[in-house]
Amino acid sequence: MSVKIYIDGQEGTTGLKILERFEGRNDIEIIKISEEKRKDPTERARLINMSDYTFLCLPDAASREAVSFVDNDHVRIIDASTAHRTNPDWAYGFPELSPEHREKIRTSNRVAVPGCYASGFNSIVYPLVKNGIIPDDFPVFAYATSGYSGAGKKAIAVYEGEDKPYEYGSPRQYAMSQQHKHLPEMQAIPGLKYTPMFNPMVCDYFSGMVVSVPIQTRMLENKVTAEEVHEMFAKHYEGSNMIEVMPLMSEEEQKSFFLASNTLSGINKMQIFVFGNDEQILLCSRLDNLGKGASGAAVQCLNIMMGIDETTGLV
């Protein structure tokens, strides 16, 4: 028996990618809205309440509005906006973080899909805090490189247009005011006392990202080695279908290694790397901002909520 799925915001980048991941599945029925009624609140409310599961691929205000439309207790919402990611009444849609996260996703009617940068950041920092490698008041800094697909339709059009500005050919740093929209969940989910510093860069390629967190071990009360940190990550993500902790390289191997940000483009997986040495450890998380960082994560949550193999339609 198939379940009914409605995507509110199905013409956006995330909505379209979710639809792609449903191709060939016979266990779901997609409810589609007509183009002329795509922004009609009455029609959207009707389709939401017809569904078993609704994906919200909308700006924050529109997402909150859509949740208010629900008058059917059986409708389960998967929200890809930032509106509900730090709401304790919502499940945070990153099942690999802990068994508790996975169980809450399975049983909840309200799941907030993590942000793409936050997925990479939390994949690193949550285990560090959870396993006592860093304290919750540690001064965490992160930087990241991302493809332009996460910047929205207008930015995509500029990057792919004939009149692309010269500067768009270079990595461009942004969110300089330290008020990036993902920062609240980057602080709340690992349980950090202070907001981390974050330096994101959008680059001239379509999709894929690397989020990096450097650790100066002299700042730790209990100093750890790079090998011990690697062992911690390997144990934390042991048995994961979507997250792979990559082998620890020797310092000699690292000298000739380049970490590309677009390697996992189109793939619903994440890779964790431990680089550096025992004094300076560099932790990196590589993923597709449209995959494990958005639509792939949303579909993975749906599969868990349905009680089926979480990799269905993804691997």
mmCIF file of C-alpha atoms in Angstrom:
data_model
loop_
_atom_site.group_PDB
_atom_site.id
_atom_site.type_symbol
_atom_site.label_atom_id
_atom_site.label_comp_id
_atom_site.label_asym_id
_atom_site.label_seq_id
_atom_site.Cartn_x
_atom_site.Cartn_y
_atom_site.Cartn_z
ATOM 1 C CA MET A 1 0.000 0.000 0.000
ATOM 2 C CA SER A 2 1.446 3.367 -1.028
ATOM 3 C CA VAL A 3 1.545 6.500 1.114
ATOM 4 C CA LYS A 4 0.541 9.927 -0.173
ATOM 5 C CA ILE A 5 3.331 12.509 -0.413
ATOM 6 C CA TYR A 6 2.917 16.238 -0.998
ATOM 7 C CA ILE A 7 5.855 18.593 -1.546
ATOM 8 C CA ASP A 8 5.034 22.202 -0.699
ATOM 9 C CA GLY A 9 7.625 24.104 -2.701
ATOM 10 C CA GLN A 10 8.140 21.395 -5.300
ATOM 11 C CA GLU A 11 9.584 23.831 -7.870
ATOM 12 C CA GLY A 12 12.547 24.828 -5.678
ATOM 13 C CA THR A 13 15.970 23.178 -5.825
ATOM 14 C CA THR A 14 15.383 20.931 -2.797
ATOM 15 C CA GLY A 15 11.839 20.003 -3.864
ATOM 16 C CA LEU A 16 12.976 19.030 -7.348
ATOM 17 C CA LYS A 17 15.804 16.914 -5.948
ATOM 18 C CA ILE A 18 13.383 15.128 -3.605
ATOM 19 C CA LEU A 19 11.184 14.315 -6.598
ATOM 20 C CA GLU A 20 14.218 12.903 -8.407
ATOM 21 C CA ARG A 21 14.868 10.558 -5.501
ATOM 22 C CA PHE A 22 11.303 9.246 -5.706
ATOM 23 C CA GLU A 23 11.676 8.112 -9.317
ATOM 24 C CA GLY A 24 11.014 4.397 -9.654
ATOM 25 C CA ARG A 25 9.425 4.010 -6.204
ATOM 26 C CA ASN A 26 6.060 2.238 -6.161
ATOM 27 C CA ASP A 27 5.433 2.635 -2.432
ATOM 28 C CA ILE A 28 4.481 6.310 -2.649
ATOM 29 C CA GLU A 29 1.931 8.430 -4.490
ATOM 30 C CA ILE A 30 2.936 12.016 -5.272
ATOM 31 C CA ILE A 31 0.236 14.664 -4.854
ATOM 32 C CA LYS A 32 0.985 17.578 -7.178
ATOM 33 C CA ILE A 33 -0.397 21.089 -7.110
ATOM 34 C CA SER A 34 -1.347 22.835 -10.344
ATOM 35 C CA GLU A 35 0.969 25.647 -11.411
ATOM 36 C CA GLU A 36 -1.687 28.356 -11.147
ATOM 37 C CA LYS A 37 -2.504 27.401 -7.529
ATOM 38 C CA ARG A 38 1.069 26.857 -6.349
ATOM 39 C CA LYS A 39 0.857 29.838 -3.944
ATOM 40 C CA ASP A 40 -2.833 29.530 -3.095
ATOM 41 C CA PRO A 41 -3.016 28.911 0.693
ATOM 42 C CA THR A 42 -6.425 27.236 0.493
ATOM 43 C CA GLU A 43 -5.260 24.731 -2.115
ATOM 44 C CA ARG A 44 -1.971 24.127 -0.310
ATOM 45 C CA ALA A 45 -3.849 23.452 2.929
ATOM 46 C CA ARG A 46 -6.163 21.024 1.152
ATOM 47 C CA LEU A 47 -3.291 19.029 -0.327
ATOM 48 C CA ILE A 48 -1.295 19.017 2.913
ATOM 49 C CA ASN A 49 -4.247 17.502 4.743
ATOM 50 C CA MET A 50 -4.768 14.942 1.960
ATOM 51 C CA SER A 51 -1.238 13.661 2.427
ATOM 52 C CA ASP A 52 0.302 11.154 4.799
ATOM 53 C CA TYR A 53 3.626 13.022 4.624
ATOM 54 C CA THR A 54 4.269 16.600 3.531
ATOM 55 C CA PHE A 55 7.709 18.017 2.730
ATOM 56 C CA LEU A 56 8.097 21.747 3.277
ATOM 57 C CA CYS A 57 10.694 23.218 0.909
ATOM 58 C CA LEU A 58 9.885 26.827 1.650
ATOM 59 C CA PRO A 59 11.210 30.039 3.215
ATOM 60 C CA ASP A 60 10.842 30.120 6.999
ATOM 61 C CA ALA A 61 7.698 32.255 7.171
ATOM 62 C CA ALA A 62 5.922 30.173 4.536
ATOM 63 C CA SER A 63 6.971 27.000 6.339
ATOM 64 C CA ARG A 64 5.466 28.189 9.632
ATOM 65 C CA GLU A 65 2.306 29.145 7.775
ATOM 66 C CA ALA A 66 2.109 25.706 6.156
ATOM 67 C CA VAL A 67 2.384 23.956 9.539
ATOM 68 C CA SER A 68 -0.564 26.031 10.749
ATOM 69 C CA PHE A 69 -2.639 24.615 7.868
ATOM 70 C CA VAL A 70 -2.491 21.084 9.307
ATOM 71 C CA ASP A 71 -5.818 19.950 10.769
ATOM 72 C CA ASN A 72 -5.366 16.211 10.178
ATOM 73 C CA ASP A 73 -3.580 14.449 13.057
ATOM 74 C CA HIS A 74 -2.234 11.822 10.683
ATOM 75 C CA VAL A 75 -0.203 14.256 8.543
ATOM 76 C CA ARG A 76 3.518 13.979 9.253
ATOM 77 C CA ILE A 77 5.662 16.989 8.339
ATOM 78 C CA ILE A 78 9.278 16.984 7.136
ATOM 79 C CA ASP A 79 10.507 20.576 7.052
ATOM 80 C CA ALA A 80 13.587 21.559 5.045
ATOM 81 C CA SER A 81 13.550 25.217 6.150
ATOM 82 C CA THR A 82 15.385 26.671 9.150
ATOM 83 C CA ALA A 83 12.116 27.416 10.946
ATOM 84 C CA HIS A 84 11.997 24.468 13.363
ATOM 85 C CA ARG A 85 15.538 23.068 13.658
ATOM 86 C CA THR A 86 16.113 24.242 17.216
ATOM 87 C CA ASN A 87 12.550 23.554 18.393
ATOM 88 C CA PRO A 88 12.733 20.747 20.987
ATOM 89 C CA ASP A 89 9.225 19.618 20.000
ATOM 90 C CA TRP A 90 10.558 18.720 16.558
ATOM 91 C CA ALA A 91 12.883 15.825 15.799
ATOM 92 C CA TYR A 92 16.223 16.931 14.360
ATOM 93 C CA GLY A 93 16.615 14.956 11.155
ATOM 94 C CA PHE A 94 20.151 13.632 11.564
ATOM 95 C CA PRO A 95 19.669 9.993 12.650
ATOM 96 C CA GLU A 96 23.381 9.140 12.785
ATOM 97 C CA LEU A 97 24.066 11.576 15.610
ATOM 98 C CA SER A 98 22.679 9.187 18.242
ATOM 99 C CA PRO A 99 20.155 6.382 18.771
ATOM 100 C CA GLU A 100 17.955 8.968 20.506
ATOM 101 C CA HIS A 101 17.895 11.164 17.393
ATOM 102 C CA ARG A 102 16.992 8.188 15.217
ATOM 103 C CA GLU A 103 14.170 7.064 17.515
ATOM 104 C CA LYS A 104 12.691 10.560 17.726
ATOM 105 C CA ILE A 105 12.673 10.771 13.916
ATOM 106 C CA ARG A 106 10.957 7.380 13.700
ATOM 107 C CA THR A 107 8.157 8.261 16.085
ATOM 108 C CA SER A 108 7.659 11.986 15.515
ATOM 109 C CA ASN A 109 5.071 13.704 13.342
ATOM 110 C CA ARG A 110 7.361 16.737 13.001
ATOM 111 C CA VAL A 111 10.921 16.419 11.659
ATOM 112 C CA ALA A 112 13.257 19.315 10.840
ATOM 113 C CA VAL A 113 15.859 18.478 8.188
ATOM 114 C CA PRO A 114 19.309 19.927 9.100
ATOM 115 C CA GLY A 115 20.904 22.687 7.098
ATOM 116 C CA CYS A 116 23.671 21.642 4.723
ATOM 117 C CA TYR A 117 26.494 23.485 6.498
ATOM 118 C CA ALA A 118 25.049 22.455 9.864
ATOM 119 C CA SER A 119 25.040 18.801 8.771
ATOM 120 C CA GLY A 120 28.771 18.898 8.122
ATOM 121 C CA PHE A 121 29.480 20.913 11.249
ATOM 122 C CA ASN A 122 27.343 18.798 13.582
ATOM 123 C CA SER A 123 28.714 15.557 12.145
ATOM 124 C CA ILE A 124 32.065 16.700 13.584
ATOM 125 C CA VAL A 125 31.254 18.787 16.657
ATOM 126 C CA TYR A 126 28.410 16.710 18.144
ATOM 127 C CA PRO A 127 30.649 13.615 18.604
ATOM 128 C CA LEU A 128 33.506 15.797 19.903
ATOM 129 C CA VAL A 129 31.299 17.189 22.685
ATOM 130 C CA LYS A 130 29.355 13.954 23.275
ATOM 131 C CA ASN A 131 32.565 11.971 23.751
ATOM 132 C CA GLY A 132 34.296 14.573 25.908
ATOM 133 C CA ILE A 133 37.024 15.510 23.422
ATOM 134 C CA ILE A 134 36.118 19.194 23.690
ATOM 135 C CA PRO A 135 34.117 20.898 26.462
ATOM 136 C CA ASP A 136 30.847 22.656 25.720
ATOM 137 C CA ASP A 137 32.501 26.064 26.219
ATOM 138 C CA PHE A 138 35.291 25.397 23.696
ATOM 139 C CA PRO A 139 35.864 28.290 21.217
ATOM 140 C CA VAL A 140 34.810 26.432 18.070
ATOM 141 C CA PHE A 141 35.677 27.819 14.629
ATOM 142 C CA ALA A 142 34.608 26.345 11.298
ATOM 143 C CA TYR A 143 35.045 27.231 7.654
ATOM 144 C CA ALA A 144 33.429 25.698 4.599
ATOM 145 C CA THR A 145 33.444 25.638 0.806
ATOM 146 C CA SER A 146 30.202 25.007 -1.062
ATOM 147 C CA GLY A 147 28.885 24.834 -4.594
ATOM 148 C CA TYR A 148 26.577 27.598 -5.756
ATOM 149 C CA SER A 149 23.448 25.422 -5.948
ATOM 150 C CA GLY A 150 22.744 26.103 -2.272
ATOM 151 C CA ALA A 151 22.487 29.838 -2.910
ATOM 152 C CA GLY A 152 19.054 29.645 -4.563
ATOM 153 C CA LYS A 153 17.605 30.082 -8.043
ATOM 154 C CA LYS A 154 18.680 33.698 -8.539
ATOM 155 C CA ALA A 155 22.309 32.979 -7.673
ATOM 156 C CA ILE A 156 22.308 29.832 -9.821
ATOM 157 C CA ALA A 157 21.093 31.902 -12.766
ATOM 158 C CA VAL A 158 23.964 34.385 -12.267
ATOM 159 C CA TYR A 159 26.604 31.647 -11.965
ATOM 160 C CA GLU A 160 25.319 29.886 -15.085
ATOM 161 C CA GLY A 161 24.539 33.019 -17.085
ATOM 162 C CA GLU A 162 26.533 34.511 -19.930
ATOM 163 C CA ASP A 163 27.177 37.733 -17.998
ATOM 164 C CA LYS A 164 28.642 36.132 -14.859
ATOM 165 C CA PRO A 165 30.634 38.772 -12.953
ATOM 166 C CA TYR A 166 34.404 38.250 -12.880
ATOM 167 C CA GLU A 167 34.410 37.858 -9.074
ATOM 168 C CA TYR A 168 32.064 34.865 -9.315
ATOM 169 C CA GLY A 169 34.935 32.818 -10.722
ATOM 170 C CA SER A 170 36.623 32.984 -7.317
ATOM 171 C CA PRO A 171 35.581 31.476 -3.960
ATOM 172 C CA ARG A 172 33.551 34.233 -2.243
ATOM 173 C CA GLN A 173 33.388 34.523 1.527
ATOM 174 C CA TYR A 174 30.094 35.673 2.990
ATOM 175 C CA ALA A 175 28.113 35.909 6.253
ATOM 176 C CA MET A 176 30.917 38.122 7.520
ATOM 177 C CA SER A 177 28.710 39.513 10.310
ATOM 178 C CA GLN A 178 28.710 36.073 11.982
ATOM 179 C CA GLN A 179 24.923 35.809 11.671
ATOM 180 C CA HIS A 180 24.598 32.921 9.218
ATOM 181 C CA LYS A 181 21.162 31.306 9.376
ATOM 182 C CA HIS A 182 22.621 27.889 10.295
ATOM 183 C CA LEU A 183 24.449 29.154 13.389
ATOM 184 C CA PRO A 184 21.565 28.600 15.857
ATOM 185 C CA GLU A 185 21.432 24.854 15.108
ATOM 186 C CA MET A 186 25.234 24.654 14.944
ATOM 187 C CA GLN A 187 25.249 25.842 18.548
ATOM 188 C CA ALA A 188 22.120 24.113 19.856
ATOM 189 C CA ILE A 189 22.509 20.569 18.510
ATOM 190 C CA PRO A 190 26.025 19.870 19.910
ATOM 191 C CA GLY A 191 25.081 21.789 23.080
ATOM 192 C CA LEU A 192 27.708 24.515 22.795
ATOM 193 C CA LYS A 193 27.542 27.320 25.371
ATOM 194 C CA TYR A 194 28.756 29.901 22.873
ATOM 195 C CA THR A 195 27.984 30.524 19.230
ATOM 196 C CA PRO A 196 30.749 29.131 17.012
ATOM 197 C CA MET A 197 32.558 31.337 14.501
ATOM 198 C CA PHE A 198 31.775 30.328 10.945
ATOM 199 C CA ASN A 199 33.412 31.296 7.653
ATOM 200 C CA PRO A 200 31.467 29.945 4.625
ATOM 201 C CA MET A 201 32.595 30.343 1.013
ATOM 202 C CA VAL A 202 30.506 29.853 -2.123
ATOM 203 C CA CYS A 203 32.496 28.651 -5.125
ATOM 204 C CA ASP A 204 32.128 28.317 -8.879
ATOM 205 C CA TYR A 205 30.954 24.703 -9.117
ATOM 206 C CA PHE A 206 27.408 23.336 -8.859
ATOM 207 C CA SER A 207 27.176 21.181 -5.737
ATOM 208 C CA GLY A 208 29.127 19.530 -2.967
ATOM 209 C CA MET A 209 30.782 20.944 0.150
ATOM 210 C CA VAL A 210 33.441 20.466 2.773
ATOM 211 C CA VAL A 211 32.996 21.782 6.318
ATOM 212 C CA SER A 212 36.243 21.981 8.317
ATOM 213 C CA VAL A 213 36.853 22.389 12.070
ATOM 214 C CA PRO A 214 40.445 22.916 13.303
ATOM 215 C CA ILE A 215 41.413 21.896 16.836
ATOM 216 C CA GLN A 216 44.576 23.132 18.601
ATOM 217 C CA THR A 217 45.103 20.350 21.115
ATOM 218 C CA ARG A 218 47.110 22.600 23.460
ATOM 219 C CA MET A 219 43.787 24.272 24.285
ATOM 220 C CA LEU A 220 42.288 21.003 25.553
ATOM 221 C CA GLU A 221 42.339 20.113 29.232
ATOM 222 C CA ASN A 222 42.839 16.463 28.317
ATOM 223 C CA LYS A 223 45.081 16.328 25.263
ATOM 224 C CA VAL A 224 44.250 13.707 22.640
ATOM 225 C CA THR A 225 46.095 12.393 19.605
ATOM 226 C CA ALA A 226 44.845 12.468 16.030
ATOM 227 C CA GLU A 227 44.635 8.668 16.139
ATOM 228 C CA GLU A 228 42.444 8.757 19.256
ATOM 229 C CA VAL A 229 40.114 11.281 17.634
ATOM 230 C CA HIS A 230 39.901 9.127 14.518
ATOM 231 C CA GLU A 231 39.072 6.063 16.625
ATOM 232 C CA MET A 232 36.325 8.027 18.361
ATOM 233 C CA PHE A 233 34.699 8.997 15.057
ATOM 234 C CA ALA A 234 35.009 5.461 13.696
ATOM 235 C CA LYS A 235 33.222 4.094 16.767
ATOM 236 C CA HIS A 236 30.587 6.848 16.800
ATOM 237 C CA TYR A 237 29.559 6.193 13.176
ATOM 238 C CA GLU A 238 30.123 2.444 13.178
ATOM 239 C CA GLY A 239 27.475 0.654 11.119
ATOM 240 C CA SER A 240 26.227 3.830 9.446
ATOM 241 C CA ASN A 241 24.809 3.487 5.937
ATOM 242 C CA MET A 242 25.386 7.100 4.962
ATOM 243 C CA ILE A 243 28.496 8.242 6.856
ATOM 244 C CA GLU A 244 31.982 6.859 6.241
ATOM 245 C CA VAL A 245 34.968 7.704 8.429
ATOM 246 C CA MET A 246 37.864 7.709 6.012
ATOM 247 C CA PRO A 247 41.203 6.009 6.820
ATOM 248 C CA LEU A 248 43.720 8.009 8.804
ATOM 249 C CA MET A 249 46.559 9.176 6.570
ATOM 250 C CA SER A 250 50.190 9.463 7.592
ATOM 251 C CA GLU A 251 51.716 12.940 7.548
ATOM 252 C CA GLU A 252 53.668 11.926 4.446
ATOM 253 C CA GLU A 253 50.463 10.836 2.644
ATOM 254 C CA GLN A 254 48.772 14.109 3.548
ATOM 255 C CA LYS A 255 51.520 16.162 1.887
ATOM 256 C CA SER A 256 50.362 15.202 -1.608
ATOM 257 C CA PHE A 257 46.627 14.962 -0.869
ATOM 258 C CA PHE A 258 44.039 17.491 -2.063
ATOM 259 C CA LEU A 259 40.513 17.448 -0.584
ATOM 260 C CA ALA A 260 38.024 18.394 -3.311
ATOM 261 C CA SER A 261 34.614 19.694 -2.294
ATOM 262 C CA ASN A 262 32.571 18.315 -5.216
ATOM 263 C CA THR A 263 33.519 14.615 -4.996
ATOM 264 C CA LEU A 264 30.166 13.563 -3.491
ATOM 265 C CA SER A 265 28.013 15.702 -5.782
ATOM 266 C CA GLY A 266 24.838 13.734 -6.534
ATOM 267 C CA ILE A 267 25.597 11.155 -3.834
ATOM 268 C CA ASN A 268 23.654 10.835 -0.568
ATOM 269 C CA LYS A 269 26.637 10.130 1.631
ATOM 270 C CA MET A 270 29.044 11.923 3.929
ATOM 271 C CA GLN A 271 32.739 11.360 4.583
ATOM 272 C CA ILE A 272 34.613 12.299 7.756
ATOM 273 C CA PHE A 273 38.360 12.989 7.581
ATOM 274 C CA VAL A 274 40.947 13.462 10.334
ATOM 275 C CA PHE A 275 44.022 15.350 9.139
ATOM 276 C CA GLY A 276 46.990 17.100 10.742
ATOM 277 C CA ASN A 277 49.001 15.870 13.703
ATOM 278 C CA ASP A 278 48.780 15.500 17.468
ATOM 279 C CA GLU A 279 49.236 19.260 18.020
ATOM 280 C CA GLN A 280 46.965 20.545 15.252
ATOM 281 C CA ILE A 281 44.051 18.348 14.193
ATOM 282 C CA LEU A 282 41.951 19.310 11.173
ATOM 283 C CA LEU A 283 38.518 17.644 10.988
ATOM 284 C CA CYS A 284 36.631 17.722 7.695
ATOM 285 C CA SER A 285 33.168 16.587 6.642
ATOM 286 C CA ARG A 286 32.482 16.184 2.920
ATOM 287 C CA LEU A 287 28.935 15.890 1.561
ATOM 288 C CA ASP A 288 26.609 17.058 -1.191
ATOM 289 C CA ASN A 289 24.721 20.151 -0.051
ATOM 290 C CA LEU A 290 21.757 18.909 -2.141
ATOM 291 C CA GLY A 291 22.096 15.291 -0.946
ATOM 292 C CA LYS A 292 22.936 14.409 2.649
ATOM 293 C CA GLY A 293 22.763 18.169 3.225
ATOM 294 C CA ALA A 294 19.176 18.613 1.972
ATOM 295 C CA SER A 295 16.943 16.399 -0.178
ATOM 296 C CA GLY A 296 18.778 13.139 0.491
ATOM 297 C CA ALA A 297 18.545 13.751 4.233
ATOM 298 C CA ALA A 298 14.829 14.550 3.887
ATOM 299 C CA VAL A 299 14.127 11.295 2.036
ATOM 300 C CA GLN A 300 16.235 9.340 4.555
ATOM 301 C CA CYS A 301 14.045 10.755 7.344
ATOM 302 C CA LEU A 302 10.905 9.805 5.418
ATOM 303 C CA ASN A 303 12.142 6.227 5.043
ATOM 304 C CA ILE A 304 12.835 5.978 8.780
ATOM 305 C CA MET A 305 9.386 7.410 9.566
ATOM 306 C CA MET A 306 7.813 4.860 7.198
ATOM 307 C CA GLY A 307 9.678 2.029 8.919
ATOM 308 C CA ILE A 308 11.471 0.896 5.783
ATOM 309 C CA ASP A 309 15.163 0.594 4.812
ATOM 310 C CA GLU A 310 16.546 4.108 5.272
ATOM 311 C CA THR A 311 18.585 3.843 2.064
ATOM 312 C CA THR A 312 15.531 3.273 -0.166
ATOM 313 C CA GLY A 313 15.870 5.472 -3.249
ATOM 314 C CA LEU A 314 19.196 6.830 -2.020
ATOM 315 C CA VAL A 315 21.961 4.275 -2.587
#
